[in-house]
Structure formats: C-alpha cells, structure tokens
mmCIF file of C-alpha atoms and ligand atoms in Angstrom:
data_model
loop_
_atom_site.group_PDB
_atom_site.id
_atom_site.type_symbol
_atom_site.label_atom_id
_atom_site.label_comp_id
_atom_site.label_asym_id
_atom_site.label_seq_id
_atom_site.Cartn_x
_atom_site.Cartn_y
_atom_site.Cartn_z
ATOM 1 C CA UNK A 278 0.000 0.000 0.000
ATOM 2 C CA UNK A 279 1.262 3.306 -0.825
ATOM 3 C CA UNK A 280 1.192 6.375 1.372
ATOM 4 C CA UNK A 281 0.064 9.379 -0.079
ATOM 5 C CA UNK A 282 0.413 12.950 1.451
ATOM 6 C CA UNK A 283 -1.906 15.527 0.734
ATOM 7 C CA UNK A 284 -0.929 19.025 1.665
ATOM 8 C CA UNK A 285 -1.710 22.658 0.496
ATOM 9 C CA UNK A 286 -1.408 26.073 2.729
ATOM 10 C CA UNK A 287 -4.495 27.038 4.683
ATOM 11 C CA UNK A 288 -7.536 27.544 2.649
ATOM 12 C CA UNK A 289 -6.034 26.230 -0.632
ATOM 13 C CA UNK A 290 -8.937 23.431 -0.278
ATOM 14 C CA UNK A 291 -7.229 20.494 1.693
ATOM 15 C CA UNK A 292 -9.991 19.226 2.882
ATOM 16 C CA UNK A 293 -12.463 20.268 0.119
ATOM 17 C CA UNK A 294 -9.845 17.934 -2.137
ATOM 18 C CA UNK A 295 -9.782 15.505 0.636
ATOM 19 C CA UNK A 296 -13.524 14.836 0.349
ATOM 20 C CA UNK A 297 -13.387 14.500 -3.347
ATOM 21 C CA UNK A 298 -10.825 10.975 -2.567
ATOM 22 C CA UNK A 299 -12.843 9.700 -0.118
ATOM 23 C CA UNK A 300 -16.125 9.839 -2.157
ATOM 24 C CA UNK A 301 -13.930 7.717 -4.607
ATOM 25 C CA UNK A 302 -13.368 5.279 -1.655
ATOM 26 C CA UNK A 303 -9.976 6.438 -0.774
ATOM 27 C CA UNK A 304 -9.014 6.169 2.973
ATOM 28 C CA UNK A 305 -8.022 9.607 4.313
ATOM 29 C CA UNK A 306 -6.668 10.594 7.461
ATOM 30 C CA UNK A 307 -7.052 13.923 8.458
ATOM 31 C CA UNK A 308 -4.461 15.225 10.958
ATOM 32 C CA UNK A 309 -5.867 18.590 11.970
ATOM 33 C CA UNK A 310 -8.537 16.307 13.769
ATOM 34 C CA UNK A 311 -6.764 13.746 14.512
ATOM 35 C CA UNK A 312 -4.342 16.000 16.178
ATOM 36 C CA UNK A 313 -6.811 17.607 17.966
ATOM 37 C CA UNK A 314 -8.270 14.224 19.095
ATOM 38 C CA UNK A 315 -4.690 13.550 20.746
ATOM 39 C CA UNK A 316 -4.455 16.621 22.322
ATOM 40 C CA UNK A 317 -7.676 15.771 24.190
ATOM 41 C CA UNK A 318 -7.374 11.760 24.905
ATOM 42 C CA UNK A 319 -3.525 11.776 25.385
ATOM 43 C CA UNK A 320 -2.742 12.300 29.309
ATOM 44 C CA UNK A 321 0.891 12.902 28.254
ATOM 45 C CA UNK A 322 0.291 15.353 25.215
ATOM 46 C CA UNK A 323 -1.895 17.205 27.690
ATOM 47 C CA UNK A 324 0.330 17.492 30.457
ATOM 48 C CA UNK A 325 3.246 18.483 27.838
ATOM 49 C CA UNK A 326 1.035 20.782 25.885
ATOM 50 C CA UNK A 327 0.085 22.563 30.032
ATOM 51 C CA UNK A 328 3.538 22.617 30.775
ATOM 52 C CA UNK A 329 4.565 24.993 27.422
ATOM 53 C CA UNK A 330 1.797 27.126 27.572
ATOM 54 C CA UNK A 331 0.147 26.995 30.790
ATOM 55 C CA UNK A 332 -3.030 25.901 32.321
ATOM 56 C CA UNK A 333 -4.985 28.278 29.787
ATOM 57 C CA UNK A 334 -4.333 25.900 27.453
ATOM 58 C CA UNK A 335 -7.462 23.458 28.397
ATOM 59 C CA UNK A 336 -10.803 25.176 29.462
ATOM 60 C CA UNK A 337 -12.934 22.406 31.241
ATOM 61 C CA UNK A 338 -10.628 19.785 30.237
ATOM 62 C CA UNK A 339 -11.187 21.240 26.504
ATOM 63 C CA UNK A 340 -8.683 22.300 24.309
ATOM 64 C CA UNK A 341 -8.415 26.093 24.347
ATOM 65 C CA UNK A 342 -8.395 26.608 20.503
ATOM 66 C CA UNK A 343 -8.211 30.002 20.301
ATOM 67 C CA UNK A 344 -5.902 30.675 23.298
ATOM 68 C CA UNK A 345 -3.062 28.249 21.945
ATOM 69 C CA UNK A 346 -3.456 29.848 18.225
ATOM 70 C CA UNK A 347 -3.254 33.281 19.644
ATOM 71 C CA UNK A 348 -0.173 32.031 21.590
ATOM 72 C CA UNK A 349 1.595 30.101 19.013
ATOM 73 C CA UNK A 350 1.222 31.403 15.247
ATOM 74 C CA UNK A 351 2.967 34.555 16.062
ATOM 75 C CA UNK A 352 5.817 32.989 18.036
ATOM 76 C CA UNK A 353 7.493 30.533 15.700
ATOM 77 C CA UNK A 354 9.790 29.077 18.485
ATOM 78 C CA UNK A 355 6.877 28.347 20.695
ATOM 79 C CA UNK A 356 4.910 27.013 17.978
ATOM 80 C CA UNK A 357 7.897 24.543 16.829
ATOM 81 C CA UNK A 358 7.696 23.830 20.545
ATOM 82 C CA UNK A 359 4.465 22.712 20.178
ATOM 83 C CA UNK A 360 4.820 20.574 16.910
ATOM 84 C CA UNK A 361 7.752 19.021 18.342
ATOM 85 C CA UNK A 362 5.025 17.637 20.883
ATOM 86 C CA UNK A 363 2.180 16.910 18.709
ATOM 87 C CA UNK A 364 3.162 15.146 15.588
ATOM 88 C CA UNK A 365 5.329 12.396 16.911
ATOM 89 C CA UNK A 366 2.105 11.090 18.522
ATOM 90 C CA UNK A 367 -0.295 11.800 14.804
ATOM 91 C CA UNK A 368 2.785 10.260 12.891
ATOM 92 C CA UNK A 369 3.026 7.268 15.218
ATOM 93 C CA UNK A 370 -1.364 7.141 15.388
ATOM 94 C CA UNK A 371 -1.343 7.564 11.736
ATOM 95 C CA UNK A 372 0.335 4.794 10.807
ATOM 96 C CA UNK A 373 -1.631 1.933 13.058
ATOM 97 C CA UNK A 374 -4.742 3.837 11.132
ATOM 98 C CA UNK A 375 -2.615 2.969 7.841
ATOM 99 C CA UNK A 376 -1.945 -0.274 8.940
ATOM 100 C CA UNK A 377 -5.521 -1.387 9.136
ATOM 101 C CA UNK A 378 -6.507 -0.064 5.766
ATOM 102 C CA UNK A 379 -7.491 -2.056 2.931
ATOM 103 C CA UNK A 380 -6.503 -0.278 -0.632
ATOM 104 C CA UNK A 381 -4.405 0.731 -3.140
ATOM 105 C CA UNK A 382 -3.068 3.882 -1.513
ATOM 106 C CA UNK A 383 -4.076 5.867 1.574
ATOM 107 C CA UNK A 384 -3.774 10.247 1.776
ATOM 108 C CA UNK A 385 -2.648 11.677 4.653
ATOM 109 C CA UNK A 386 -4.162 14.773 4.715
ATOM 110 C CA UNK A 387 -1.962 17.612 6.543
ATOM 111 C CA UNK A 388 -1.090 21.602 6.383
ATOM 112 C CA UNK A 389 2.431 20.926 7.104
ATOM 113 C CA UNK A 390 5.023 18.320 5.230
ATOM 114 C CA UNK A 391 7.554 20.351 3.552
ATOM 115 C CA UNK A 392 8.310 23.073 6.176
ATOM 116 C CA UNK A 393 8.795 20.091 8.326
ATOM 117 C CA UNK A 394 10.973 18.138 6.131
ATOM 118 C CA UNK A 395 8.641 15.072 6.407
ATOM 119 C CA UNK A 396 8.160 14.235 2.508
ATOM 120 C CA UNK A 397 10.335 11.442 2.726
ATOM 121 C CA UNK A 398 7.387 9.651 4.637
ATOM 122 C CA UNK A 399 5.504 10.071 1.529
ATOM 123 C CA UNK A 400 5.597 8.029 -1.463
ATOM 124 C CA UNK A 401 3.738 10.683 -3.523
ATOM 125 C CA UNK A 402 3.022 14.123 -2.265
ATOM 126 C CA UNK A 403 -0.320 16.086 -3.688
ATOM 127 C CA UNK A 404 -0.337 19.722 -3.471
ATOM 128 C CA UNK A 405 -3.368 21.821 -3.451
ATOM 129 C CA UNK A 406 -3.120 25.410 -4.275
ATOM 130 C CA UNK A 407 -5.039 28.648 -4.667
ATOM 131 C CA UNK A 408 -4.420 32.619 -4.939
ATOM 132 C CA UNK A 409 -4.021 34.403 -2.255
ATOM 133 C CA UNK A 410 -6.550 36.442 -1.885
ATOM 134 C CA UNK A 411 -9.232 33.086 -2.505
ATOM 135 C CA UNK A 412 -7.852 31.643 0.250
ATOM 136 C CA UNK A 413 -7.554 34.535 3.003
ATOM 137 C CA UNK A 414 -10.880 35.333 1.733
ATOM 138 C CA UNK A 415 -11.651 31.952 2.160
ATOM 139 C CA UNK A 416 -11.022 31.586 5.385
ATOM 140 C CA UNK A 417 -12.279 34.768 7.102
ATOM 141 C CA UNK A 418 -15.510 33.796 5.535
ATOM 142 C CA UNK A 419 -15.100 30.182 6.875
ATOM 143 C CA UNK A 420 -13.650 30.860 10.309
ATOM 144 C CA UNK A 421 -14.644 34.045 11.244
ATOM 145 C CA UNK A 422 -11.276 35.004 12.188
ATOM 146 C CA UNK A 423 -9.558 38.347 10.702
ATOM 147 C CA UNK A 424 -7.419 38.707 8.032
ATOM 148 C CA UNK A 425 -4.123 39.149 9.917
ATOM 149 C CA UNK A 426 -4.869 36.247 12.192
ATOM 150 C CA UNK A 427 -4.680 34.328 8.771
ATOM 151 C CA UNK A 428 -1.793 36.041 7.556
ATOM 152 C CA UNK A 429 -0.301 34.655 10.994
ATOM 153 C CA UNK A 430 -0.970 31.191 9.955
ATOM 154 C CA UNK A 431 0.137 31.790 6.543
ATOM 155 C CA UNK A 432 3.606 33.166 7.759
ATOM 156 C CA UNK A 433 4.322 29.815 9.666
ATOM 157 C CA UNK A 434 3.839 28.094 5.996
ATOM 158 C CA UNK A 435 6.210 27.353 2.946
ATOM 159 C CA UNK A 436 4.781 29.909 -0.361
ATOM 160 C CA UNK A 437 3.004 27.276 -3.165
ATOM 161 C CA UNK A 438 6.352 28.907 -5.196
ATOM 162 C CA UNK A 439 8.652 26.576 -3.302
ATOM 163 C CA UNK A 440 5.989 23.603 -2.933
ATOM 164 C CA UNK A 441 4.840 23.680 -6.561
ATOM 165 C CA UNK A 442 8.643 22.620 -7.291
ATOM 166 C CA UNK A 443 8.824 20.037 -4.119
ATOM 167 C CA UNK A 444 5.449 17.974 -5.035
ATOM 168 C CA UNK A 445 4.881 15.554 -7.472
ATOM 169 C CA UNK A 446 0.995 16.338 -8.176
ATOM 170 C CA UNK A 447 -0.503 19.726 -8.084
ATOM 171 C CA UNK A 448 -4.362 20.525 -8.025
ATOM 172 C CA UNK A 449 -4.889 24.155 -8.410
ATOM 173 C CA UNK A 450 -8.211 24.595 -6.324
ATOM 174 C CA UNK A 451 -10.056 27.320 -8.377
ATOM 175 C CA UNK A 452 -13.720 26.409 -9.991
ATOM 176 C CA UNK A 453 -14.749 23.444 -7.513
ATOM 177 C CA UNK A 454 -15.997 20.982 -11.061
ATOM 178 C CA UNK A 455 -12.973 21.635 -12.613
ATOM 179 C CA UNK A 456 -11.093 20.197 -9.443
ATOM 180 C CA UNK A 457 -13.154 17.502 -9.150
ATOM 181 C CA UNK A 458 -12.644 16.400 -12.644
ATOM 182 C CA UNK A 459 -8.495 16.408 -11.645
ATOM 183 C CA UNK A 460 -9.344 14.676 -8.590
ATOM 184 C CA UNK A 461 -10.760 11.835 -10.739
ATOM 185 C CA UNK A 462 -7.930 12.038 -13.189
ATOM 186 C CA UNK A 463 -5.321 11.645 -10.396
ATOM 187 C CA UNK A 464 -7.097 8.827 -8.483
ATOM 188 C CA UNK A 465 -7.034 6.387 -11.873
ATOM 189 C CA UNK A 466 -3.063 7.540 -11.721
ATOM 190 C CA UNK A 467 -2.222 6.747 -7.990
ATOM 191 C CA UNK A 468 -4.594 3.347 -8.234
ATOM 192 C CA UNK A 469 -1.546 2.863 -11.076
ATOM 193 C CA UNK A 470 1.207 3.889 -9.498
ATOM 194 C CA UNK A 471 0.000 1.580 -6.190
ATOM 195 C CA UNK A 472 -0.046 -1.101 -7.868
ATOM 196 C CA UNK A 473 3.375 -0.733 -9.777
HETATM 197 C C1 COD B 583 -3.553 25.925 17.371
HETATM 198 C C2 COD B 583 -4.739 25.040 17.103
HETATM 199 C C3 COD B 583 -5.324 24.507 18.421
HETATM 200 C C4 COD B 583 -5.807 25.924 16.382
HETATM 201 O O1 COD B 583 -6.954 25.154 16.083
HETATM 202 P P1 COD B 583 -8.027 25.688 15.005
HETATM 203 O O2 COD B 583 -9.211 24.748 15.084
HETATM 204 O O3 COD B 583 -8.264 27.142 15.222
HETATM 205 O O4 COD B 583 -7.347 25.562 13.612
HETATM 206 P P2 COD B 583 -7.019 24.224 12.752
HETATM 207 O O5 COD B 583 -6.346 23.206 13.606
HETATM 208 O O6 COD B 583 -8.248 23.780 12.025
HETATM 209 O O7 COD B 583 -5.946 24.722 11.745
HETATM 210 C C5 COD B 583 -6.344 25.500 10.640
HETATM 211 C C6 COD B 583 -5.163 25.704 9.776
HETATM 212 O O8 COD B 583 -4.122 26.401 10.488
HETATM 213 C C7 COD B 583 -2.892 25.968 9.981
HETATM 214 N N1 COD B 583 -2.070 25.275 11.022
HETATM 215 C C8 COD B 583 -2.468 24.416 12.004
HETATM 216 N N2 COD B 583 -1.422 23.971 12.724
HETATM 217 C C9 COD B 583 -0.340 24.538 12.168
HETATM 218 C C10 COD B 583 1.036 24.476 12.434
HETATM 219 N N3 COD B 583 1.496 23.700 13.423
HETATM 220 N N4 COD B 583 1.865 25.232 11.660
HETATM 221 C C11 COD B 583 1.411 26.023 10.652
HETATM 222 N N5 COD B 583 0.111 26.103 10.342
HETATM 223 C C12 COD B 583 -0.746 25.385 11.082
HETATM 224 C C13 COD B 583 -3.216 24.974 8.870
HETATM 225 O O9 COD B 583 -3.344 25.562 7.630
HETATM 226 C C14 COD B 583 -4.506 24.399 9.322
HETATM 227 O O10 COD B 583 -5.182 23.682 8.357
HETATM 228 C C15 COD B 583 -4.357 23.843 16.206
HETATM 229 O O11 COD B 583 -4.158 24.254 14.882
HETATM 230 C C16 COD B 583 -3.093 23.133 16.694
HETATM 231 O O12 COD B 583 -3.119 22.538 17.750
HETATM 232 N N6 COD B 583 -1.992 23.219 15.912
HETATM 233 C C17 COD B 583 -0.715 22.683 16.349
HETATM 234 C C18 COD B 583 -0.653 21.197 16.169
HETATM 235 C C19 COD B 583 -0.595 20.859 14.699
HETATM 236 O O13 COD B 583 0.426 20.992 14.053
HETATM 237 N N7 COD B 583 -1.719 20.426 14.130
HETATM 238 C C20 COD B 583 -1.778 20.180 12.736
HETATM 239 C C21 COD B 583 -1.741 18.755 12.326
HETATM 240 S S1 COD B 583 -0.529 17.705 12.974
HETATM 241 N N1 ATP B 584 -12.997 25.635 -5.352
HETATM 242 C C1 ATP B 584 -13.664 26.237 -4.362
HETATM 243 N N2 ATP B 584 -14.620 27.146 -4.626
HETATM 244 C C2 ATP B 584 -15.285 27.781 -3.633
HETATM 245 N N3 ATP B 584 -15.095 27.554 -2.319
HETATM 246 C C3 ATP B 584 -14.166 26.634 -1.982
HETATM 247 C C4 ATP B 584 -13.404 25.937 -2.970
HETATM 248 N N4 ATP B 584 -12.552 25.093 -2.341
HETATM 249 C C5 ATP B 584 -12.767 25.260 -1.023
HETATM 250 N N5 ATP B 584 -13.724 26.180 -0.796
HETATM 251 C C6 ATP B 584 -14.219 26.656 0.513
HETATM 252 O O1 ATP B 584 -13.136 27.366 1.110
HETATM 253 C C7 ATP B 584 -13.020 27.069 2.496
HETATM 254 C C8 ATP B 584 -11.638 26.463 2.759
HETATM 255 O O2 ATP B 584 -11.567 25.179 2.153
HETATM 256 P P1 ATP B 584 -10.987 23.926 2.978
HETATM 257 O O3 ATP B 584 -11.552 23.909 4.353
HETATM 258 O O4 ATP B 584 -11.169 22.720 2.115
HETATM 259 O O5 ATP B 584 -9.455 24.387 2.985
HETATM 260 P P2 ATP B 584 -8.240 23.787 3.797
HETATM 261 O O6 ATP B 584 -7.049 23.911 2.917
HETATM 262 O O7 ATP B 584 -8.565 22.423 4.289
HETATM 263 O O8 ATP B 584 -8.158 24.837 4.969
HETATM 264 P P3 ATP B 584 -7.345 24.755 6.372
HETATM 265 O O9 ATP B 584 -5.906 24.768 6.061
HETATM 266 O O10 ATP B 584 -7.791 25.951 7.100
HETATM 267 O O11 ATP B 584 -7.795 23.484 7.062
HETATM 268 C C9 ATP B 584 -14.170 26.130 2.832
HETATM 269 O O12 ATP B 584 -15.218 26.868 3.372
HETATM 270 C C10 ATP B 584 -14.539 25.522 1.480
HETATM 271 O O13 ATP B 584 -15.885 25.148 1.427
#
C-alpha cells in the first residue's frame, strides 16, 4: 500500500480535495482532527502541551483553541515547541490507522510536510493550491477570524512557489468541477502507481 500525502497552505482546499478521494473510496486521514483528538485523549500530550503554555491551554478539560493559536502562530519558536510535541504522537497514530486499511493507496491529509521536512514519509506528495486572496478570503468567511490572524498562519507556511517545485501532483483549487474532474484524473493515476 502506498502512502500518499496531501498538503496545500491554509484555505487552498485540503480538505475540500480531501472529500473528493474519499467519495472515490480512498481512505483519508485527516491530521488537523486527529491531532486535535490527541491533544484531548492523550494524558501525556496534555500534560506536555500545560507545561509549554500553561493551564490556559485546556478550558474544562477542553482544548483552548483560540488561546493556543493566539499564543503560538505569532511565536514561531513556541509554535515549533508545540509541533515538536504533537506530531510524533499523529505520525506514530497515523500509521496503526494505515496499517488497518485495505486499498491501493491511503492520503494523509496535513497543512504541514515540507516546512517540516517530512516528505520522505511520503511516497507521492499532492499539493493543493489557490491565490491568495481566494484563500484569506476563504477563510475569514469560513472561520470568522480576521485577516491578519490568517496572515499569521500563513507566515508559519512554505509559499506554493517553493511547494509547486517540491510535489509531485498539483491541483490548483479554483472552480470546484474543474477540481473535481483532476481529482478523478489523479485517483485512476495513484490506483496505477500503487499497484506498480
Ligand atoms: C492551534 C490550534 C489549536 C488551532 O486550532 P483551530 O481549530 O483554530 O485551527 P485548525 O487546527 O483547524 O488549523 C487550521 C489551519 O491552520 C494551519 N495550522 C495548524 N497547525 C499549524 C502548524 N502547526 N503550523 C502552521 N500552520 C498550522 C493549517 O493551515 C490548518 O489547516 C491547532 O491548529 C493546533 O493545535 N496546531 C498545532 C498542532 C498541529 O500541528 N496540528 C496540525 C496537524 S498535525
Ligand atoms: N474551489 C472552491 N470554490 C469555492 N469555495 C471553496 C473551494 N474550495 C474550497 N472552498 C471553501 O473554502 C473554504 C476552505 O476550504 P478547505 O476547508 O477545504 O481548505 P483547507 O485547505 O482544508 O483549509 P485549512 O488549512 O484551514 O484546514 C471552505 O469553506 C470551502 O468550502
């Protein structure tokens, strides 16, 4: 089985893209949730995550979204900090998921794989992309958050200019049919490439 990463800067589409593979039957993991799921179950990611940024972290033994995003994604050390604690435990819980899967290929589905050097975990990586201004627009709309707390997010990312040349597929996420139709295209491709 063949692992497939699929990656793409916040609001490219990820997940949008994501959705389009799994109606196709394609197992997809999605580590913002799965993550998040950790962060919450995991007695020992808590009490690590408590101990770097303080008992404001959890709110009724709930994960303090907004507190830890306003804390990390404008303090890159403290955010690496934080990564450094979280995706050991989604790599390692990732791949018992991938274990138990039955198909051709499985996507792991993630914001962050080259500014974290991970692509060699990857037999293919998938890169979804957008402009700009689609995906800050995007994402105020989605999130309700403002534009500079996106442009935060966007500043701990790699620019599409430096993925584009670091992936092996690219879906540029514009008109939703037209990605859709490359979705389809690139499923037939990995089923080939799996099987190879
Ligand atoms: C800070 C948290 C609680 C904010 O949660 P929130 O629900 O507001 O946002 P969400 O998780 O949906 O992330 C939205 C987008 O932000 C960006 N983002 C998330 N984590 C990171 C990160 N570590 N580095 C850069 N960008 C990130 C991505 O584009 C992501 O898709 C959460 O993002 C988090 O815990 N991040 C650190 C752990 C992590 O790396 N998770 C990602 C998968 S392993
Ligand atoms: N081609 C498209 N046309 C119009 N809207 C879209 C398109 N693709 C995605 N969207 C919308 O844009 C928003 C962001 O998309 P999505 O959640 O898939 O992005 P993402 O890359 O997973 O974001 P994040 O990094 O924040 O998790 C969603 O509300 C989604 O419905």
């Amino acid at each position: 089985m063949k692992i497939v990463g699929l990656t793409g800067g916040i609001g490219s589409g990820k997940s949008t893209v994501a959705q389009m593979f799994m109606d196709l039957g394609v197992p997809v993991y999605d580590s913002d949730v799965e993550a998040k799921k950790l962060m919450h179950s995991s007695k020992k990611l808590k009490e690590e995550i408590i101990n770097l940024l303080g008992e404001d972290a959890y709110q009724e033994d709930t994960l303090n979204r907004s507190f830890i995003a306003q804390k990390v994604f404008n303090d890159p050390e403290l955010l690496e900090q934080l990564n450094g604690i979280v995706h050991p435990a989604v790599r390692k819980h990732f791949l018992a998921w991938a274990d138990m899967q039955k198909a051709p290929y499985v996507i792991q589905e993630t914001a962050l794989i080259f500014e974290n050097g991970s692509q060699d975990q990857y037999d293919f990586v998938v890169l979804v992309t957008a402009p700009l201004n689609t995906r800050l627009q995007r994402v105020v709309e989605r999130d309700g958050i403002s534009e500079q707390q996106v442009l935060d997010r966007m500043g701990n990312q790699m620019d599409d200019a430096q993925k584009v040349d670091l992936a092996q597929f690219c879906i540029v996420n514009t008109d939703l049919e037209t990605t859709k139709n490359k979705v389809g295209e690139l499923h037939a491709r990995l089923v080939t490439l799996s099987s190879s």
